């Protein structure tokens, strides 16, 4: 910030740069989908504009590897990353730096510095695309986690795969709504196929149990091996809700609803017993 420059003046100048960027970007963008999200980019353009304004007032402007340029390169990298997550197309991404420099005004910057900005922006964009793809795949995987009907008023959530705790919470909320909406009498959460037992995932599983308990639906957890027991012990989980085997957890839920698992003889064994009685 220059000597004698007021904060309000800096903010107003940054606002003007952002507005100029948006106008230029909408004019240059080929695709309507890019123009549609231009306004959403404003929040990311602002820190990039402020960092560039600072960098271009320094005596080291011509030295693209100077420490004075690190923040501007980082903010432009972040702009590219956020733009990718918001759905900007690759064509739109190539416009970010030129439109930002156009909005900044002033004399042309050294070509090496402009290239460094463009490379940083594109690297950020690629990173953001990878993150967006990973998020979509994770969301699909979570939606694919099955609910298993056990009876007209009982259901089980079968957690399998490698999921972040936030994804487990989201699926657990949906499961709780399903059970409550169906006026369920009990529920079971099986974690036998859930990979990598660790604290945050264990906490997410317990949140499902607690969420159902708050609406009066007893819930048991099956698939709790020794590794999971260590995790749940650290979280002070109720021991009575944790079971190693699915049938043990199911028996517990049935008992809480006044029912039991009926053991039936195979048909051949029943015939043999009848013959012996004759």
CSV table of C-alpha atoms in Angstrom, one decimal:
chain,number,residue,atom,x,y,z
A,1,UNK,CA,0.0,0.0,0.0
A,2,UNK,CA,1.5,3.3,-1.0
A,3,UNK,CA,2.3,6.0,1.6
A,4,UNK,CA,-0.7,8.1,2.4
A,5,UNK,CA,-3.1,5.7,0.8
A,6,UNK,CA,-6.3,5.2,2.9
A,7,UNK,CA,-7.8,1.7,3.4
A,8,UNK,CA,-11.1,2.9,1.9
A,9,UNK,CA,-9.4,4.1,-1.2
A,10,UNK,CA,-7.7,0.7,-1.6
A,11,UNK,CA,-11.0,-1.1,-1.2
A,12,UNK,CA,-12.7,1.1,-3.7
A,13,UNK,CA,-9.8,0.6,-6.2
A,14,UNK,CA,-10.0,-3.2,-5.7
A,15,UNK,CA,-13.8,-3.0,-6.3
A,16,UNK,CA,-13.2,-1.2,-9.6
A,17,UNK,CA,-10.6,-3.8,-10.7
A,18,UNK,CA,-13.0,-6.7,-9.9
A,19,UNK,CA,-15.8,-5.0,-11.8
A,20,UNK,CA,-13.5,-4.4,-14.7
A,21,UNK,CA,-12.5,-8.1,-14.6
A,22,UNK,CA,-16.1,-9.3,-14.6
A,23,UNK,CA,-17.0,-7.0,-17.5
A,24,UNK,CA,-14.0,-8.2,-19.6
A,25,UNK,CA,-14.5,-11.8,-18.7
A,26,UNK,CA,-18.2,-11.8,-19.7
A,27,UNK,CA,-17.2,-10.1,-23.0
A,28,UNK,CA,-14.4,-12.6,-23.8
A,29,UNK,CA,-16.0,-15.9,-22.6
A,30,UNK,CA,-17.1,-18.2,-25.4
A,31,UNK,CA,-19.5,-20.3,-23.4
A,32,UNK,CA,-22.6,-19.2,-21.7
A,33,UNK,CA,-21.9,-21.5,-18.7
A,34,UNK,CA,-18.7,-19.6,-18.1
A,35,UNK,CA,-20.4,-16.2,-18.2
A,36,UNK,CA,-23.1,-17.6,-15.9
A,37,UNK,CA,-20.6,-18.1,-13.1
A,38,UNK,CA,-18.6,-14.9,-13.6
A,39,UNK,CA,-20.2,-13.3,-10.5
A,40,UNK,CA,-19.2,-16.3,-8.4
A,41,UNK,CA,-15.5,-15.7,-9.3
A,42,UNK,CA,-15.5,-12.2,-7.8
A,43,UNK,CA,-14.7,-13.4,-4.3
A,44,UNK,CA,-11.6,-15.2,-5.6
A,45,UNK,CA,-10.6,-12.4,-8.0
A,46,UNK,CA,-10.4,-9.9,-5.2
A,47,UNK,CA,-7.4,-11.3,-3.3
A,48,UNK,CA,-5.6,-12.0,-6.6
A,49,UNK,CA,-6.2,-8.4,-7.7
A,50,UNK,CA,-4.9,-7.0,-4.4
A,51,UNK,CA,-1.8,-9.2,-4.5
A,52,UNK,CA,-1.1,-8.2,-8.1
A,53,UNK,CA,-1.5,-4.5,-7.3
A,54,UNK,CA,1.1,-4.9,-4.5
A,55,UNK,CA,3.5,-6.9,-6.6
A,56,UNK,CA,3.4,-4.5,-9.6
A,57,UNK,CA,4.3,-1.5,-7.4
A,58,UNK,CA,7.5,-3.0,-6.2
A,59,UNK,CA,10.9,-2.4,-7.8
A,60,UNK,CA,11.2,-6.1,-8.4
A,61,UNK,CA,8.4,-6.3,-10.9
A,62,UNK,CA,10.7,-7.5,-13.6
A,63,UNK,CA,12.1,-10.3,-11.5
A,64,UNK,CA,9.5,-13.0,-11.7
A,65,UNK,CA,11.3,-15.2,-9.0
A,66,UNK,CA,11.4,-12.4,-6.5
A,67,UNK,CA,9.8,-13.0,-3.1
A,68,UNK,CA,7.5,-10.0,-3.7
A,69,UNK,CA,5.7,-12.1,-6.4
A,70,UNK,CA,5.0,-15.2,-4.2
A,71,UNK,CA,1.7,-14.0,-2.9
A,72,UNK,CA,0.4,-12.9,-6.3
A,73,UNK,CA,1.3,-16.3,-7.8
A,74,UNK,CA,-0.3,-18.1,-4.8
A,75,UNK,CA,-3.6,-16.0,-5.1
A,76,UNK,CA,-3.7,-16.6,-8.9
A,77,UNK,CA,-3.2,-20.3,-8.3
A,78,UNK,CA,-6.1,-20.2,-5.8
A,79,UNK,CA,-8.2,-18.3,-8.3
A,80,UNK,CA,-7.7,-21.1,-10.9
A,81,UNK,CA,-8.4,-23.8,-8.3
A,82,UNK,CA,-11.6,-22.2,-7.1
A,83,UNK,CA,-12.7,-21.5,-10.7
A,84,UNK,CA,-12.4,-25.2,-11.6
A,85,UNK,CA,-14.4,-26.3,-8.5
A,86,UNK,CA,-17.1,-23.8,-9.5
A,87,UNK,CA,-17.3,-25.5,-12.9
A,88,UNK,CA,-15.4,-23.1,-15.2
A,89,UNK,CA,-14.4,-24.7,-18.5
A,90,UNK,CA,-10.8,-25.0,-19.7
A,91,UNK,CA,-11.4,-22.3,-22.3
A,92,UNK,CA,-12.7,-20.0,-19.5
A,93,UNK,CA,-9.7,-20.8,-17.3
A,94,UNK,CA,-7.3,-19.5,-20.0
A,95,UNK,CA,-9.0,-16.1,-19.8
A,96,UNK,CA,-8.6,-15.6,-16.1
A,97,UNK,CA,-5.1,-14.1,-16.1
A,98,UNK,CA,-5.5,-12.0,-19.3
A,99,UNK,CA,-8.8,-10.5,-18.0
A,100,UNK,CA,-7.3,-9.8,-14.6
A,101,UNK,CA,-4.3,-8.0,-16.1
A,102,UNK,CA,-6.6,-6.1,-18.4
A,103,UNK,CA,-8.6,-5.0,-15.3
A,104,UNK,CA,-5.5,-4.1,-13.4
A,105,UNK,CA,-4.4,-1.6,-16.1
A,106,UNK,CA,-1.0,0.1,-16.1
A,107,UNK,CA,2.0,-0.6,-18.3
A,108,UNK,CA,2.5,-4.1,-19.7
A,109,UNK,CA,4.1,-6.5,-17.2
A,110,UNK,CA,7.3,-8.5,-18.1
A,111,UNK,CA,6.5,-11.4,-20.3
A,112,UNK,CA,8.2,-13.9,-18.0
A,113,UNK,CA,6.0,-12.7,-15.1
A,114,UNK,CA,2.9,-13.0,-17.1
A,115,UNK,CA,3.8,-16.5,-18.1
A,116,UNK,CA,4.5,-17.4,-14.5
A,117,UNK,CA,1.1,-16.1,-13.6
A,118,UNK,CA,-0.6,-18.1,-16.4
A,119,UNK,CA,1.3,-21.3,-15.4
A,120,UNK,CA,0.3,-20.8,-11.7
A,121,UNK,CA,-3.3,-20.3,-12.6
A,122,UNK,CA,-3.4,-23.4,-14.9
A,123,UNK,CA,-1.8,-25.5,-12.2
A,124,UNK,CA,-4.4,-24.3,-9.8
A,125,UNK,CA,-7.1,-25.1,-12.3
A,126,UNK,CA,-5.9,-28.6,-12.8
A,127,UNK,CA,-5.7,-29.2,-9.1
A,128,UNK,CA,-9.3,-27.9,-8.7
A,129,UNK,CA,-10.5,-30.2,-11.5
A,130,UNK,CA,-8.9,-33.2,-9.7
A,131,UNK,CA,-10.6,-32.2,-6.4
A,132,UNK,CA,-14.0,-31.7,-8.1
A,133,UNK,CA,-13.7,-35.1,-9.8
A,134,UNK,CA,-12.8,-36.8,-6.6
A,135,UNK,CA,-15.7,-35.1,-4.8
A,136,UNK,CA,-18.1,-36.3,-7.5
A,137,UNK,CA,-16.8,-39.8,-7.3
A,138,UNK,CA,-17.0,-39.8,-3.5
A,139,UNK,CA,-20.6,-38.5,-3.6
A,140,UNK,CA,-21.6,-41.3,-6.0
A,141,UNK,CA,-19.9,-43.9,-3.9
A,142,UNK,CA,-21.8,-42.6,-0.8
A,143,UNK,CA,-25.1,-42.6,-2.6
A,144,UNK,CA,-24.4,-46.3,-3.6
A,145,UNK,CA,-24.1,-47.4,0.0
A,146,UNK,CA,-27.1,-49.7,0.3
A,147,UNK,CA,-29.9,-49.8,2.8
A,148,UNK,CA,-31.0,-53.4,3.6
A,149,UNK,CA,-34.6,-54.0,4.7
A,150,UNK,CA,-34.6,-56.6,7.5
A,151,UNK,CA,-38.4,-56.4,8.2
A,152,UNK,CA,-41.3,-54.1,7.6
A,153,UNK,CA,-40.0,-51.9,10.4
A,154,UNK,CA,-36.3,-52.7,10.6
A,155,UNK,CA,-33.5,-51.7,8.3
A,156,UNK,CA,-29.7,-51.9,8.1
A,157,UNK,CA,-27.2,-49.5,6.7
A,158,UNK,CA,-24.3,-51.4,5.1
A,159,UNK,CA,-21.2,-49.2,5.2
A,160,UNK,CA,-18.5,-50.4,2.8
A,161,UNK,CA,-15.5,-48.9,1.1
A,162,UNK,CA,-13.1,-46.0,1.9
A,163,UNK,CA,-15.2,-42.9,2.8
A,164,UNK,CA,-14.4,-39.6,4.5
A,165,UNK,CA,-16.2,-39.0,7.8
A,166,UNK,CA,-18.2,-36.1,6.2
A,167,UNK,CA,-19.6,-38.5,3.6
A,168,UNK,CA,-20.5,-41.1,6.3
A,169,UNK,CA,-22.4,-38.3,8.2
A,170,UNK,CA,-24.3,-37.3,5.1
A,171,UNK,CA,-25.3,-40.9,4.3
A,172,UNK,CA,-26.2,-41.5,7.9
A,173,UNK,CA,-28.5,-38.5,8.0
A,174,UNK,CA,-30.3,-39.8,4.9
A,175,UNK,CA,-30.5,-43.2,6.5
A,176,UNK,CA,-32.0,-41.8,9.7
A,177,UNK,CA,-34.6,-39.9,7.6
A,178,UNK,CA,-35.5,-43.1,5.8
A,179,UNK,CA,-35.9,-45.1,9.0
A,180,UNK,CA,-37.9,-42.4,10.7
A,181,UNK,CA,-40.1,-41.7,7.7
A,182,UNK,CA,-40.9,-45.5,7.5
A,183,UNK,CA,-41.8,-45.4,11.2
A,184,UNK,CA,-39.0,-47.9,11.9
A,185,UNK,CA,-38.8,-49.7,15.2
A,186,UNK,CA,-35.1,-50.3,15.0
A,187,UNK,CA,-32.0,-50.0,12.9
A,188,UNK,CA,-28.6,-51.6,12.4
A,189,UNK,CA,-25.4,-50.1,11.0
A,190,UNK,CA,-22.8,-52.6,9.7
A,191,UNK,CA,-19.2,-51.4,9.4
A,192,UNK,CA,-17.6,-54.7,8.6
A,193,UNK,CA,-16.7,-53.6,5.1
A,194,UNK,CA,-15.7,-50.0,6.1
A,195,UNK,CA,-12.0,-49.5,5.5
A,196,UNK,CA,-9.4,-47.9,7.7
A,197,UNK,CA,-10.9,-47.7,11.2
A,198,UNK,CA,-10.0,-44.3,12.7
A,199,UNK,CA,-11.4,-41.7,15.1
A,200,UNK,CA,-13.3,-39.4,12.7
A,201,UNK,CA,-15.0,-42.3,11.0
A,202,UNK,CA,-15.9,-43.9,14.3
A,203,UNK,CA,-17.4,-40.6,15.4
A,204,UNK,CA,-19.5,-40.4,12.3
A,205,UNK,CA,-20.9,-43.9,12.9
A,206,UNK,CA,-21.8,-42.9,16.5
A,207,UNK,CA,-23.5,-39.8,15.2
A,208,UNK,CA,-25.8,-42.1,13.1
A,209,UNK,CA,-26.6,-44.1,16.3
A,210,UNK,CA,-27.2,-41.0,18.3
A,211,UNK,CA,-29.3,-39.3,15.6
A,212,UNK,CA,-31.6,-42.4,15.5
A,213,UNK,CA,-31.7,-42.6,19.3
A,214,UNK,CA,-33.0,-39.0,19.6
A,215,UNK,CA,-36.1,-40.0,17.7
A,216,UNK,CA,-36.6,-43.2,19.8
A,217,UNK,CA,-35.2,-45.7,17.3
A,218,UNK,CA,-32.8,-48.2,18.9
A,219,UNK,CA,-29.7,-48.9,16.8
A,220,UNK,CA,-26.9,-51.4,17.0
A,221,UNK,CA,-23.5,-51.5,15.2
A,222,UNK,CA,-22.1,-54.8,13.8
A,223,UNK,CA,-18.7,-55.6,12.2
A,224,UNK,CA,-16.9,-54.2,15.3
A,225,UNK,CA,-13.5,-56.0,15.3
A,226,UNK,CA,-10.7,-55.3,17.7
A,227,UNK,CA,-9.4,-52.3,15.7
A,228,UNK,CA,-12.8,-50.7,15.8
A,229,UNK,CA,-13.2,-51.4,19.5
A,230,UNK,CA,-10.1,-49.4,20.2
A,231,UNK,CA,-11.5,-46.5,18.2
A,232,UNK,CA,-14.9,-46.7,19.9
A,233,UNK,CA,-13.3,-47.1,23.4
A,234,UNK,CA,-11.4,-43.8,22.8
A,235,UNK,CA,-14.8,-42.2,21.9
A,236,UNK,CA,-16.5,-43.5,25.0
A,237,UNK,CA,-19.1,-45.4,22.8
A,238,UNK,CA,-21.8,-47.4,24.6
A,239,UNK,CA,-20.5,-50.9,24.7
A,240,UNK,CA,-24.0,-52.4,24.6
A,241,UNK,CA,-24.6,-51.1,21.0
A,242,UNK,CA,-21.4,-52.6,19.6
A,243,UNK,CA,-21.3,-56.2,18.2
A,244,UNK,CA,-18.8,-58.2,16.2
A,245,UNK,CA,-21.4,-60.2,14.2
A,246,UNK,CA,-24.4,-59.1,12.2
A,247,UNK,CA,-26.7,-61.7,13.8
A,248,UNK,CA,-25.7,-60.5,17.3
A,249,UNK,CA,-26.6,-56.9,16.5
A,250,UNK,CA,-29.8,-58.0,14.9
A,251,UNK,CA,-30.8,-60.1,18.0
A,252,UNK,CA,-30.1,-57.1,20.2
A,253,UNK,CA,-32.4,-54.9,18.0
A,254,UNK,CA,-35.1,-57.5,17.9
A,255,UNK,CA,-34.9,-57.9,21.7
A,256,UNK,CA,-35.4,-54.2,22.2
A,257,UNK,CA,-38.7,-54.5,20.2
A,258,UNK,CA,-39.8,-57.6,22.0
A,259,UNK,CA,-38.9,-60.1,19.3
A,260,UNK,CA,-36.4,-62.9,18.9
A,261,UNK,CA,-34.7,-64.7,16.0
A,262,UNK,CA,-36.5,-68.0,15.5
A,263,UNK,CA,-34.2,-70.9,14.7
A,264,UNK,CA,-35.7,-73.3,12.2
A,265,UNK,CA,-34.7,-76.8,11.4
A,266,UNK,CA,-33.9,-77.7,7.8
A,267,UNK,CA,-36.7,-79.6,6.0
A,268,UNK,CA,-34.7,-82.8,5.8
A,269,UNK,CA,-34.0,-82.7,9.6
A,270,UNK,CA,-37.7,-82.1,10.3
A,271,UNK,CA,-38.7,-85.2,8.2
A,272,UNK,CA,-36.1,-87.4,10.1
A,273,UNK,CA,-37.5,-86.3,13.4
A,274,UNK,CA,-41.1,-87.1,12.3
A,275,UNK,CA,-40.0,-90.5,11.2
A,276,UNK,CA,-38.4,-91.3,14.6
A,277,UNK,CA,-41.5,-90.3,16.5
A,278,UNK,CA,-43.6,-92.8,14.5
